[in-house]
């Protein structure tokens, strides 16, 4: 008899969007920032990106093989982790460091906790912080020797954010906001150009991979905090100072690509708003009062750890439950 | 092997019931002071001395200490020995005293010491109790020295304070080892503890899979005196 009914358990309605498709879209959305980084920092940056992505995929494959698990490299999540980690590396880093970072990200943070969907913090950022704590000198050495865009300052200097922290924004001597926006400045491979990151963000928004809740509450609460800080410290409102904080450093990359990682963000509507606000405030506190100039990566992995609590607090009441006991 | 003989107690403390990797006791000093192998040995031997002495004294006094106030009594005994050891360290090994710092007075509330007093010394004769203390202490020393050595080697390229791996020197253009500093910071303690516990579990996997057979007291090592397994029917006849 011909089978007319397909008997199966729910869910019955499925979306065409799969994990690997989402991950591929994230890779595509990261391409503008990646290509800009390579153009900005030269061949060396391309090498760092290639090594980091390849080593991430390789560690994922090795772990699956050793643990006799199904091969998970086809879901592209290791590619995304590797690419994000690479975009967080300074271009002149010794190549074995990103390899160590991807080993930590993939094996310790992701696979030991159960693989994609079970990791308790963003693997790429955990890998970056591991390297940042271990090799602080090499990880903040942004000297560039060759770029594809011609005139590159070969001076080892403070990044715009570090200079901003020390002396505030000085008209004429500080890096112009225009450069911070377009990205011809020093920094890690992927964070310099706010424009390229925003192009990627538009791609993600257009394909509904992410929505605006977390990035906007993150950037919004950060802005509010910085404005309050400026007014309270007697600096007065300084638009350049604010924009330098927004476009300098890793805030844009973090807000659009890392804070929106599905696994490590709350799933409830209110929870996402709370999470975004936490991120903004914590980032601002780290940047303005902390020891180092940058605080985005620590802020995100710190708030990743708060996610279970935020979800518990914002868990919606089921229909018919709660309310007044009569 | 016959239970409660000195040699059985030593092996039990060092391998079978290793306080760090099997009982998971004394985590506070294990995580906090193991930044180098020398610190590990210092902390371990200090604890061993206190553990052996307090086990012996508590075992001798076990008939006199009323059950209701046994905890305060143990604490008084342990605290006296810790004070003695602390003064001796301060006088004769000031460098070690400085690097262990706060963690020496904290030996008083080390759960290995109170655990052995409660679980073993208060129920057993003096000689096995003394060797139980020495065995547990040596097991603890061995474990935290291993943790300290791994952390020191990876985190600073050193072993017992000697530079084993030559460091890189960018100014002189010298290639060499780039220390992974995170391993001598707090997270490194957790990484190395988990790693070493996983490795020793791998070697003991067979025993772990067999589990404890309640009907057969030989399988579990016969450590009935310190065993809280109420399901067990064997062994209690001793």
Coordinates of C-alpha atoms in Angstrom, one line a residue:
Chain A
X1 CA 0.0 0.0 0.0
X2 CA 1.3 3.4 -0.8
X3 CA 2.1 5.4 2.2
X4 CA -0.1 8.5 2.2
X5 CA 0.6 9.7 5.7
X6 CA 4.0 10.4 7.2
X7 CA 3.7 9.7 10.8
X8 CA 6.3 11.5 12.9
X9 CA 6.6 13.4 16.1
X10 CA 6.6 17.2 16.2
X11 CA 7.9 19.7 15.0
X12 CA 6.1 19.3 11.7
X13 CA 6.8 22.7 10.2
X14 CA 10.4 23.2 9.4
X15 CA 12.3 26.3 8.2
X16 CA 14.7 26.1 5.3
X17 CA 17.3 27.8 7.5
X18 CA 19.8 25.3 8.8
X19 CA 22.7 25.7 11.2
X20 CA 25.2 25.4 8.4
X21 CA 23.3 28.0 6.2
X22 CA 23.3 30.5 9.1
X23 CA 27.0 29.9 9.7
X24 CA 27.7 30.4 5.9
X25 CA 25.8 33.7 6.0
X26 CA 27.8 34.8 9.0
X27 CA 31.0 34.0 7.1
X28 CA 29.8 36.0 4.1
X29 CA 28.8 38.9 6.4
X30 CA 32.3 38.9 7.9
X31 CA 34.0 39.0 4.5
X32 CA 33.9 42.8 4.1
X33 CA 35.7 43.3 7.4
X34 CA 38.1 40.5 6.6
X35 CA 39.0 41.8 3.1
X36 CA 39.4 45.3 4.5
X37 CA 41.7 44.0 7.2
X38 CA 43.8 42.2 4.5
X39 CA 43.9 45.4 2.4
X40 CA 44.8 47.4 5.4
X41 CA 47.5 45.2 6.9
X42 CA 48.9 43.3 4.0
X43 CA 49.7 39.8 3.1
X44 CA 50.6 38.9 6.7
X45 CA 47.0 39.5 7.7
X46 CA 45.8 37.0 5.0
X47 CA 48.2 34.5 6.4
X48 CA 46.9 34.9 10.0
X49 CA 43.3 34.6 8.8
X50 CA 44.1 31.4 6.8
X51 CA 46.1 29.8 9.6
X52 CA 43.5 30.5 12.2
X53 CA 40.5 29.3 10.2
X54 CA 42.3 26.1 9.1
X55 CA 43.5 25.3 12.6
X56 CA 40.1 25.8 14.0
X57 CA 38.5 23.4 11.5
X58 CA 41.4 21.0 12.0
X59 CA 40.9 20.9 15.8
X60 CA 37.2 20.3 15.4
X61 CA 37.9 17.4 13.0
X62 CA 40.6 15.9 15.3
X63 CA 38.3 16.1 18.3
X64 CA 35.4 14.4 16.5
X65 CA 37.8 11.7 15.2
X66 CA 39.3 11.0 18.7
X67 CA 36.0 11.0 20.5
X68 CA 34.3 8.9 17.7
X69 CA 31.7 11.6 17.2
X70 CA 30.0 12.4 13.9
X71 CA 32.0 14.9 11.9
X72 CA 30.7 18.4 12.7
X73 CA 33.0 20.5 10.5
X74 CA 30.3 20.7 7.8
X75 CA 28.1 23.0 10.0
X76 CA 30.7 25.7 9.4
X77 CA 30.6 26.8 13.1
X78 CA 34.4 26.1 13.4
X79 CA 35.0 28.3 10.3
X80 CA 33.1 31.1 12.0
X81 CA 34.9 30.6 15.3
X82 CA 38.3 30.6 13.5
X83 CA 37.4 33.7 11.4
X84 CA 36.2 35.7 14.4
X85 CA 39.3 34.7 16.3
X86 CA 41.5 35.8 13.4
X87 CA 39.7 39.1 13.2
X88 CA 40.7 39.7 16.8
X89 CA 44.4 39.1 16.2
X90 CA 47.0 41.8 15.6
X91 CA 48.4 41.3 12.1
X92 CA 52.0 40.7 13.1
X93 CA 51.3 38.0 15.7
X94 CA 53.5 34.9 15.6
X95 CA 51.5 32.3 13.7
X96 CA 51.5 29.6 16.4
X97 CA 49.6 31.9 18.8
X98 CA 46.3 31.9 16.9
X99 CA 46.8 28.1 16.5
X100 CA 47.0 27.8 20.3
X101 CA 44.0 30.1 20.6
X102 CA 41.9 28.1 18.3
X103 CA 42.8 24.9 20.1
X104 CA 41.6 26.5 23.4
X105 CA 38.5 27.9 21.7
X106 CA 37.4 24.7 19.9
X107 CA 38.6 22.0 22.3
X108 CA 38.3 23.4 25.8
X109 CA 35.5 26.0 25.5
X110 CA 33.3 24.4 22.8
X111 CA 33.8 20.6 22.5
X112 CA 34.6 19.7 26.1
X113 CA 31.3 21.3 27.1
X114 CA 29.4 19.3 24.5
X115 CA 30.0 21.0 21.1
X116 CA 28.0 23.7 19.3
X117 CA 25.0 24.7 21.3
X118 CA 26.5 23.7 24.7
X119 CA 29.4 26.2 25.0
X120 CA 28.9 28.5 27.9
X121 CA 30.8 31.4 26.4
X122 CA 31.7 32.6 23.0
X123 CA 34.6 30.3 21.9
X124 CA 36.4 32.8 19.7
X125 CA 36.4 35.4 22.5
X126 CA 37.5 32.9 25.1
X127 CA 40.4 32.0 22.7
X128 CA 41.2 35.7 22.4
X129 CA 41.1 36.3 26.1
X130 CA 43.3 33.2 26.7
X131 CA 45.9 34.7 24.4
X132 CA 45.4 38.2 25.8
X133 CA 46.1 37.0 29.3
X134 CA 49.0 34.8 28.3
X135 CA 50.8 37.0 25.8
X136 CA 49.7 40.5 26.6
X137 CA 52.7 42.0 24.8
X138 CA 52.4 40.3 21.5
X139 CA 48.6 40.6 21.5
X140 CA 48.7 44.4 21.8
X141 CA 51.6 45.0 19.4
X142 CA 49.9 46.5 16.4
X143 CA 53.0 47.6 14.4
X144 CA 52.4 47.2 10.7
X145 CA 55.1 46.9 8.1
X146 CA 53.4 46.4 4.8
X147 CA 49.9 47.0 3.6
X148 CA 48.2 46.8 0.3
X149 CA 47.0 50.3 0.6
X150 CA 50.3 52.0 0.3
X151 CA 51.1 54.7 2.9
X152 CA 51.1 52.9 6.2
X153 CA 52.6 54.3 9.4
X154 CA 55.3 51.9 10.4
X155 CA 55.5 53.5 13.8
X156 CA 54.6 51.3 16.8
X157 CA 52.2 53.6 18.6
X158 CA 49.3 53.5 20.9
X159 CA 46.0 52.5 19.3
X160 CA 43.5 55.3 19.0
X161 CA 41.6 53.9 22.0
X162 CA 44.7 53.7 24.2
X163 CA 45.6 57.3 23.3
X164 CA 42.0 58.3 24.0
X165 CA 42.2 56.8 27.4
X166 CA 45.4 58.6 28.3
X167 CA 44.7 62.1 27.0
X168 CA 41.1 62.3 25.9
X169 CA 40.2 63.6 22.4
X170 CA 42.4 66.5 21.3
X171 CA 41.5 68.2 18.1
X172 CA 44.4 67.9 15.6
X173 CA 46.5 65.3 17.4
X174 CA 44.0 62.5 18.0
X175 CA 43.1 60.2 15.1
X176 CA 40.2 61.8 13.2
X177 CA 36.8 60.1 13.6
X178 CA 36.6 59.7 9.8
X179 CA 39.7 57.4 9.9
X180 CA 38.1 55.4 12.8
X181 CA 35.0 55.0 10.7
X182 CA 36.7 54.0 7.5
X183 CA 39.4 52.0 9.2
X184 CA 42.8 53.2 8.1
X185 CA 44.1 52.9 11.6
X186 CA 46.0 50.4 13.8
X187 CA 44.2 47.6 15.5
X188 CA 43.4 44.0 15.1
X189 CA 42.7 42.6 11.7
X190 CA 38.9 42.9 11.7
X191 CA 38.0 45.7 14.1
X192 CA 39.4 48.8 12.4
X193 CA 36.7 49.5 9.8
X194 CA 33.4 50.3 11.3
X195 CA 32.0 50.7 7.8
X196 CA 33.0 47.2 6.7
X197 CA 31.5 45.8 9.8
X198 CA 28.2 47.7 9.3
X199 CA 28.0 46.3 5.7
X200 CA 28.3 42.8 7.2
X201 CA 25.7 43.7 9.8
X202 CA 23.3 44.8 7.1
X203 CA 23.7 41.4 5.3
X204 CA 22.9 39.6 8.6
X205 CA 19.9 41.8 9.2
X206 CA 18.7 41.4 5.6
X207 CA 18.7 37.6 5.9
X208 CA 17.2 37.8 9.4
X209 CA 20.2 36.0 11.0
X210 CA 20.3 38.5 13.8
X211 CA 17.9 41.2 14.9
X212 CA 18.5 44.7 16.2
X213 CA 17.6 44.0 19.9
X214 CA 21.0 43.1 21.3
X215 CA 23.3 45.3 19.1
X216 CA 21.1 48.4 19.6
X217 CA 20.7 48.0 23.4
X218 CA 24.4 47.3 23.6
X219 CA 25.5 50.3 21.7
X220 CA 22.7 52.5 23.1
X221 CA 23.5 51.7 26.8
X222 CA 27.2 52.2 26.1
X223 CA 26.5 55.6 24.5
X224 CA 24.4 56.7 27.4
X225 CA 27.0 55.6 29.9
X226 CA 29.8 57.4 28.1
X227 CA 27.7 60.6 27.8
X228 CA 26.9 60.5 31.6
X229 CA 30.7 59.9 32.2
X230 CA 31.6 62.9 30.0
X231 CA 29.1 65.2 31.8
X232 CA 30.0 64.0 35.3
X233 CA 33.8 64.3 34.9
X234 CA 33.5 67.9 33.7
X235 CA 34.7 67.1 30.2
X236 CA 31.5 68.5 28.8
X237 CA 29.7 66.9 25.8
X238 CA 32.3 66.0 23.2
X239 CA 30.9 64.4 20.1
X240 CA 34.4 63.4 18.8
X241 CA 35.2 61.6 22.1
X242 CA 31.9 59.7 22.0
X243 CA 32.3 58.7 18.3
X244 CA 35.9 57.7 18.9
X245 CA 34.7 55.3 21.6
X246 CA 32.0 54.0 19.3
X247 CA 34.1 53.4 16.2
X248 CA 37.5 52.8 17.8
X249 CA 38.4 49.4 19.2
X250 CA 36.2 46.3 18.9
X251 CA 32.8 47.6 19.9
X252 CA 31.3 47.4 16.5
X253 CA 32.7 43.9 15.7
X254 CA 31.6 42.7 19.2
X255 CA 28.2 44.2 19.1
X256 CA 27.2 42.9 15.7
X257 CA 29.0 39.6 15.4
X258 CA 29.9 38.3 18.9
X259 CA 27.2 39.6 21.3
X260 CA 24.6 38.1 18.9
X261 CA 25.9 34.6 19.0
X262 CA 22.8 32.4 19.5
X263 CA 24.3 30.0 21.9
X264 CA 25.5 32.4 24.5
X265 CA 22.6 34.9 24.5
X266 CA 19.3 34.8 26.2
X267 CA 16.3 33.6 24.2
X268 CA 13.6 35.6 25.9
X269 CA 12.7 39.1 24.5
X270 CA 13.2 40.9 27.8
X271 CA 16.3 38.8 28.5
X272 CA 17.9 40.0 25.3
X273 CA 17.3 43.7 26.2
X274 CA 18.7 43.1 29.7
X275 CA 21.7 41.3 28.2
X276 CA 22.4 44.2 25.8
X277 CA 22.2 46.8 28.5
X278 CA 24.5 44.7 30.8
X279 CA 27.0 44.5 27.9
X280 CA 27.0 48.3 27.3
X281 CA 27.4 49.2 30.9
X282 CA 30.1 46.6 31.6
X283 CA 32.0 47.5 28.4
X284 CA 31.9 51.2 29.4
X285 CA 33.1 50.5 32.9
X286 CA 36.0 48.3 31.7
X287 CA 37.0 50.9 29.1
X288 CA 36.6 54.1 31.3
X289 CA 37.7 52.8 34.7
X290 CA 39.6 49.6 33.9
X291 CA 43.3 49.0 33.6
X292 CA 43.4 48.4 29.8
X293 CA 42.0 50.5 27.0
X294 CA 39.8 47.9 25.5
X295 CA 37.0 46.0 27.3
X296 CA 34.7 44.5 24.7
X297 CA 35.9 40.9 24.8
X298 CA 36.0 40.7 28.6
X299 CA 32.6 42.3 28.8
X300 CA 31.0 39.9 26.3
X301 CA 32.4 36.7 27.9
X302 CA 31.5 38.1 31.4
X303 CA 27.9 38.7 30.3
X304 CA 27.8 35.3 28.6
X305 CA 28.2 33.9 32.1
X306 CA 25.2 35.9 33.3
X307 CA 22.9 34.6 30.6
X308 CA 21.5 31.6 32.6
X309 CA 20.6 34.0 35.4
X310 CA 19.1 36.6 33.0
X311 CA 17.0 33.8 31.4
X312 CA 15.8 32.5 34.7
X313 CA 14.7 36.0 35.7
X314 CA 12.9 36.8 32.5
X315 CA 11.3 33.4 31.8
X316 CA 7.8 34.2 30.6
X317 CA 4.8 32.9 32.6
X318 CA 2.9 30.2 30.9
X319 CA -0.7 30.8 30.0
X320 CA -2.9 30.1 33.0
X321 CA 0.0 30.0 35.5
X322 CA 1.0 32.8 37.9
X323 CA -1.3 35.7 38.7
X324 CA -3.2 36.0 41.9
X325 CA -4.0 32.9 43.9
X326 CA -7.7 33.1 44.8
Chain B
X1 CA 46.6 -6.5 51.5
X2 CA 45.6 -6.5 55.1
X3 CA 43.7 -3.4 56.1
X4 CA 45.0 -0.9 58.7
X5 CA 48.7 -1.9 58.5
X6 CA 51.2 1.0 58.2
X7 CA 52.1 0.1 54.6
X8 CA 48.5 -0.3 53.5
X9 CA 47.7 3.1 55.0
X10 CA 50.5 4.7 53.1
X11 CA 49.5 3.2 49.8
X12 CA 45.9 4.1 50.4
X13 CA 46.7 7.7 51.1
X14 CA 49.1 8.2 48.2
X15 CA 47.2 6.2 45.4
X16 CA 43.9 4.7 46.2
X17 CA 42.3 7.6 48.1
X18 CA 44.6 10.3 46.9
X19 CA 43.1 13.4 48.7
X20 CA 43.5 15.7 45.7
X21 CA 42.6 13.6 42.7
X22 CA 40.3 11.0 44.2
X23 CA 38.7 12.5 47.2
X24 CA 38.9 16.1 45.8
X25 CA 39.6 17.5 49.2
X26 CA 41.7 20.5 50.1
X27 CA 40.9 22.4 46.9
X28 CA 41.7 25.8 48.4
X29 CA 45.5 25.3 48.9
X30 CA 45.6 23.1 45.8
X31 CA 44.4 25.9 43.6
X32 CA 45.9 28.8 45.4
X33 CA 49.5 28.0 46.2
X34 CA 50.5 25.7 43.3
X35 CA 52.1 28.5 41.2
X36 CA 55.4 26.6 41.4
X37 CA 56.6 23.1 42.3
X38 CA 58.6 24.4 45.3
X39 CA 55.4 26.0 46.8
X40 CA 53.6 22.7 46.2
X41 CA 56.2 20.7 48.1
X42 CA 56.4 23.3 50.9
X43 CA 52.6 23.4 51.3
X44 CA 52.4 19.6 51.0
X45 CA 55.0 18.8 53.6
X46 CA 53.7 21.4 56.0
X47 CA 50.3 19.8 55.8
X48 CA 51.8 16.3 56.1
X49 CA 53.5 17.3 59.4
X50 CA 50.3 18.8 60.8
X51 CA 48.2 15.9 59.5
X52 CA 50.4 13.1 61.0
X53 CA 50.8 14.8 64.4
X54 CA 47.1 15.7 64.7
X55 CA 46.0 12.2 63.6
X56 CA 48.3 10.6 66.2
X57 CA 47.1 12.9 69.0
X58 CA 43.4 12.7 68.1
X59 CA 43.7 8.9 67.9
X60 CA 45.3 8.8 71.4
X61 CA 42.6 11.0 72.8
X62 CA 39.7 9.3 71.0
X63 CA 38.4 7.6 74.2
X64 CA 38.4 10.9 76.1
X65 CA 36.9 13.3 73.7
X66 CA 33.1 13.4 74.2
X67 CA 31.2 12.9 71.0
X68 CA 29.2 16.1 71.3
X69 CA 32.2 18.4 71.3
X70 CA 34.6 16.5 69.1
X71 CA 34.8 19.1 66.3
X72 CA 36.0 21.9 68.6
X73 CA 38.4 19.5 70.2
X74 CA 39.8 18.5 66.8
X75 CA 40.1 22.2 65.9
X76 CA 42.1 22.9 69.1
X77 CA 44.5 20.1 68.4
X78 CA 45.0 21.0 64.8
X79 CA 45.3 24.7 65.5
X80 CA 48.0 24.0 68.1
X81 CA 50.1 22.0 65.6
X82 CA 49.6 24.6 62.9
X83 CA 50.8 27.3 65.2
X84 CA 53.9 25.3 66.0
X85 CA 54.6 24.6 62.3
X86 CA 54.0 28.2 61.4
X87 CA 56.5 29.5 63.9
X88 CA 59.1 26.9 62.8
X89 CA 58.6 27.9 59.2
X90 CA 58.9 31.6 60.0
X91 CA 62.1 31.0 61.9
X92 CA 63.9 28.6 59.6
X93 CA 62.4 28.9 56.1
X94 CA 61.3 32.6 55.9
X95 CA 61.3 32.5 52.1
X96 CA 58.8 29.7 52.0
X97 CA 56.8 31.3 54.8
X98 CA 56.5 34.5 52.8
X99 CA 55.4 32.7 49.6
X100 CA 52.8 30.6 51.3
X101 CA 51.6 33.5 53.3
X102 CA 48.0 33.3 54.4
X103 CA 47.6 29.7 53.5
X104 CA 49.6 28.4 56.4
X105 CA 47.1 29.5 59.1
X106 CA 44.3 28.2 56.8
X107 CA 45.7 24.7 57.2
X108 CA 43.6 24.6 60.4
X109 CA 40.5 24.4 58.4
X110 CA 42.0 22.2 55.6
X111 CA 39.3 19.6 55.0
X112 CA 41.8 16.8 54.5
X113 CA 42.9 17.2 58.1
X114 CA 39.5 17.5 59.6
X115 CA 38.3 14.7 57.3
X116 CA 40.9 12.3 58.4
X117 CA 40.4 13.2 62.0
X118 CA 36.7 12.5 61.8
X119 CA 36.7 9.6 59.4
X120 CA 39.8 7.7 60.5
X121 CA 41.8 8.9 63.6
X122 CA 38.7 9.1 65.8
X123 CA 37.9 5.4 65.2
X124 CA 41.3 3.7 64.9
X125 CA 44.4 3.0 67.0
X126 CA 47.3 5.4 67.1
X127 CA 49.9 3.6 64.9
X128 CA 47.6 3.2 61.8
X129 CA 46.3 6.7 62.3
X130 CA 49.8 8.1 62.3
X131 CA 50.5 6.3 59.0
X132 CA 47.2 7.3 57.6
X133 CA 48.1 10.9 58.2
X134 CA 51.6 10.4 56.7
X135 CA 50.1 8.6 53.7
X136 CA 47.4 11.2 53.1
X137 CA 49.9 14.0 53.5
X138 CA 52.4 12.4 51.0
X139 CA 49.5 11.9 48.6
X140 CA 48.6 15.5 48.9
X141 CA 52.2 16.6 48.6
X142 CA 52.7 14.5 45.5
X143 CA 49.6 15.8 43.8
X144 CA 50.1 19.5 44.4
X145 CA 53.8 19.2 43.5
X146 CA 52.7 17.7 40.2
X147 CA 50.2 20.5 39.6
X148 CA 52.8 23.1 40.6
X149 CA 55.5 21.6 38.3
X150 CA 53.1 21.6 35.3
X151 CA 52.0 25.1 35.9
X152 CA 55.5 26.4 36.5
X153 CA 56.8 24.6 33.4
X154 CA 54.1 25.9 31.0
X155 CA 53.6 29.3 32.7
X156 CA 57.2 30.3 33.2
X157 CA 59.4 27.7 31.5
X158 CA 60.9 26.8 34.9
X159 CA 61.0 23.7 37.1
X160 CA 61.8 24.1 40.8
X161 CA 62.9 27.6 40.1
X162 CA 65.4 26.6 37.4
X163 CA 65.0 27.9 33.8
X164 CA 64.4 24.7 31.9
X165 CA 63.2 26.3 28.6
X166 CA 65.2 29.3 27.5
X167 CA 63.0 32.3 27.1
X168 CA 62.6 34.3 23.9
X169 CA 64.2 37.7 24.0
X170 CA 62.9 40.0 21.3
X171 CA 65.4 42.7 22.0
X172 CA 68.3 40.4 21.4
X173 CA 66.6 38.7 18.6
X174 CA 66.8 35.4 20.4
X175 CA 64.3 32.6 19.6
X176 CA 63.0 30.7 22.6
X177 CA 60.1 29.7 24.8
X178 CA 57.2 32.1 25.1
X179 CA 55.7 31.5 28.5
X180 CA 51.9 30.9 28.6
X181 CA 51.3 33.2 31.5
X182 CA 47.7 32.2 32.1
X183 CA 49.0 28.9 33.6
X184 CA 50.5 30.6 36.7
X185 CA 47.4 32.8 37.1
X186 CA 44.2 31.5 38.7
X187 CA 42.6 29.9 35.6
X188 CA 45.7 27.8 35.0
X189 CA 45.2 26.1 38.4
X190 CA 41.8 24.9 37.3
X191 CA 43.1 23.8 33.8
X192 CA 45.9 21.8 35.3
X193 CA 43.9 20.2 38.1
X194 CA 41.2 19.1 35.6
X195 CA 43.8 17.8 33.2
X196 CA 45.8 15.8 35.8
X197 CA 42.6 14.4 37.3
X198 CA 41.4 13.3 33.8
X199 CA 44.8 11.6 33.1
X200 CA 44.7 9.7 36.4
X201 CA 41.0 8.8 35.8
X202 CA 42.1 7.4 32.4
X203 CA 44.5 5.0 34.1
X204 CA 42.0 4.1 36.7
X205 CA 39.2 3.7 34.2
X206 CA 38.9 0.0 34.6
X207 CA 38.4 0.3 38.4
X208 CA 36.0 3.1 38.0
X209 CA 33.8 1.2 35.6
X210 CA 33.7 -1.9 37.9
X211 CA 32.5 0.4 40.7
X212 CA 32.1 -0.8 44.2
X213 CA 30.5 -4.2 44.6
X214 CA 28.7 -4.0 48.0
X215 CA 28.9 -7.7 48.4
X216 CA 32.6 -7.9 48.0
X217 CA 34.7 -5.9 50.4
X218 CA 38.0 -6.7 48.6
X219 CA 37.0 -4.9 45.4
X220 CA 36.7 -1.5 47.0
X221 CA 40.1 -1.8 48.8
X222 CA 38.5 -2.6 52.1
X223 CA 38.8 1.0 53.5
X224 CA 35.7 0.4 55.5
X225 CA 36.7 2.6 58.4
X226 CA 36.6 5.7 56.2
X227 CA 33.8 4.5 53.9
X228 CA 30.4 6.1 54.2
X229 CA 28.6 3.7 51.9
X230 CA 25.6 2.5 53.8
X231 CA 24.7 0.1 51.1
X232 CA 27.8 -2.0 51.8
X233 CA 27.2 -5.2 53.6
X234 CA 30.8 -6.4 53.5
X235 CA 33.7 -5.6 55.8
X236 CA 31.8 -4.3 58.8
X237 CA 32.4 -7.6 60.6
X238 CA 36.0 -6.6 61.2

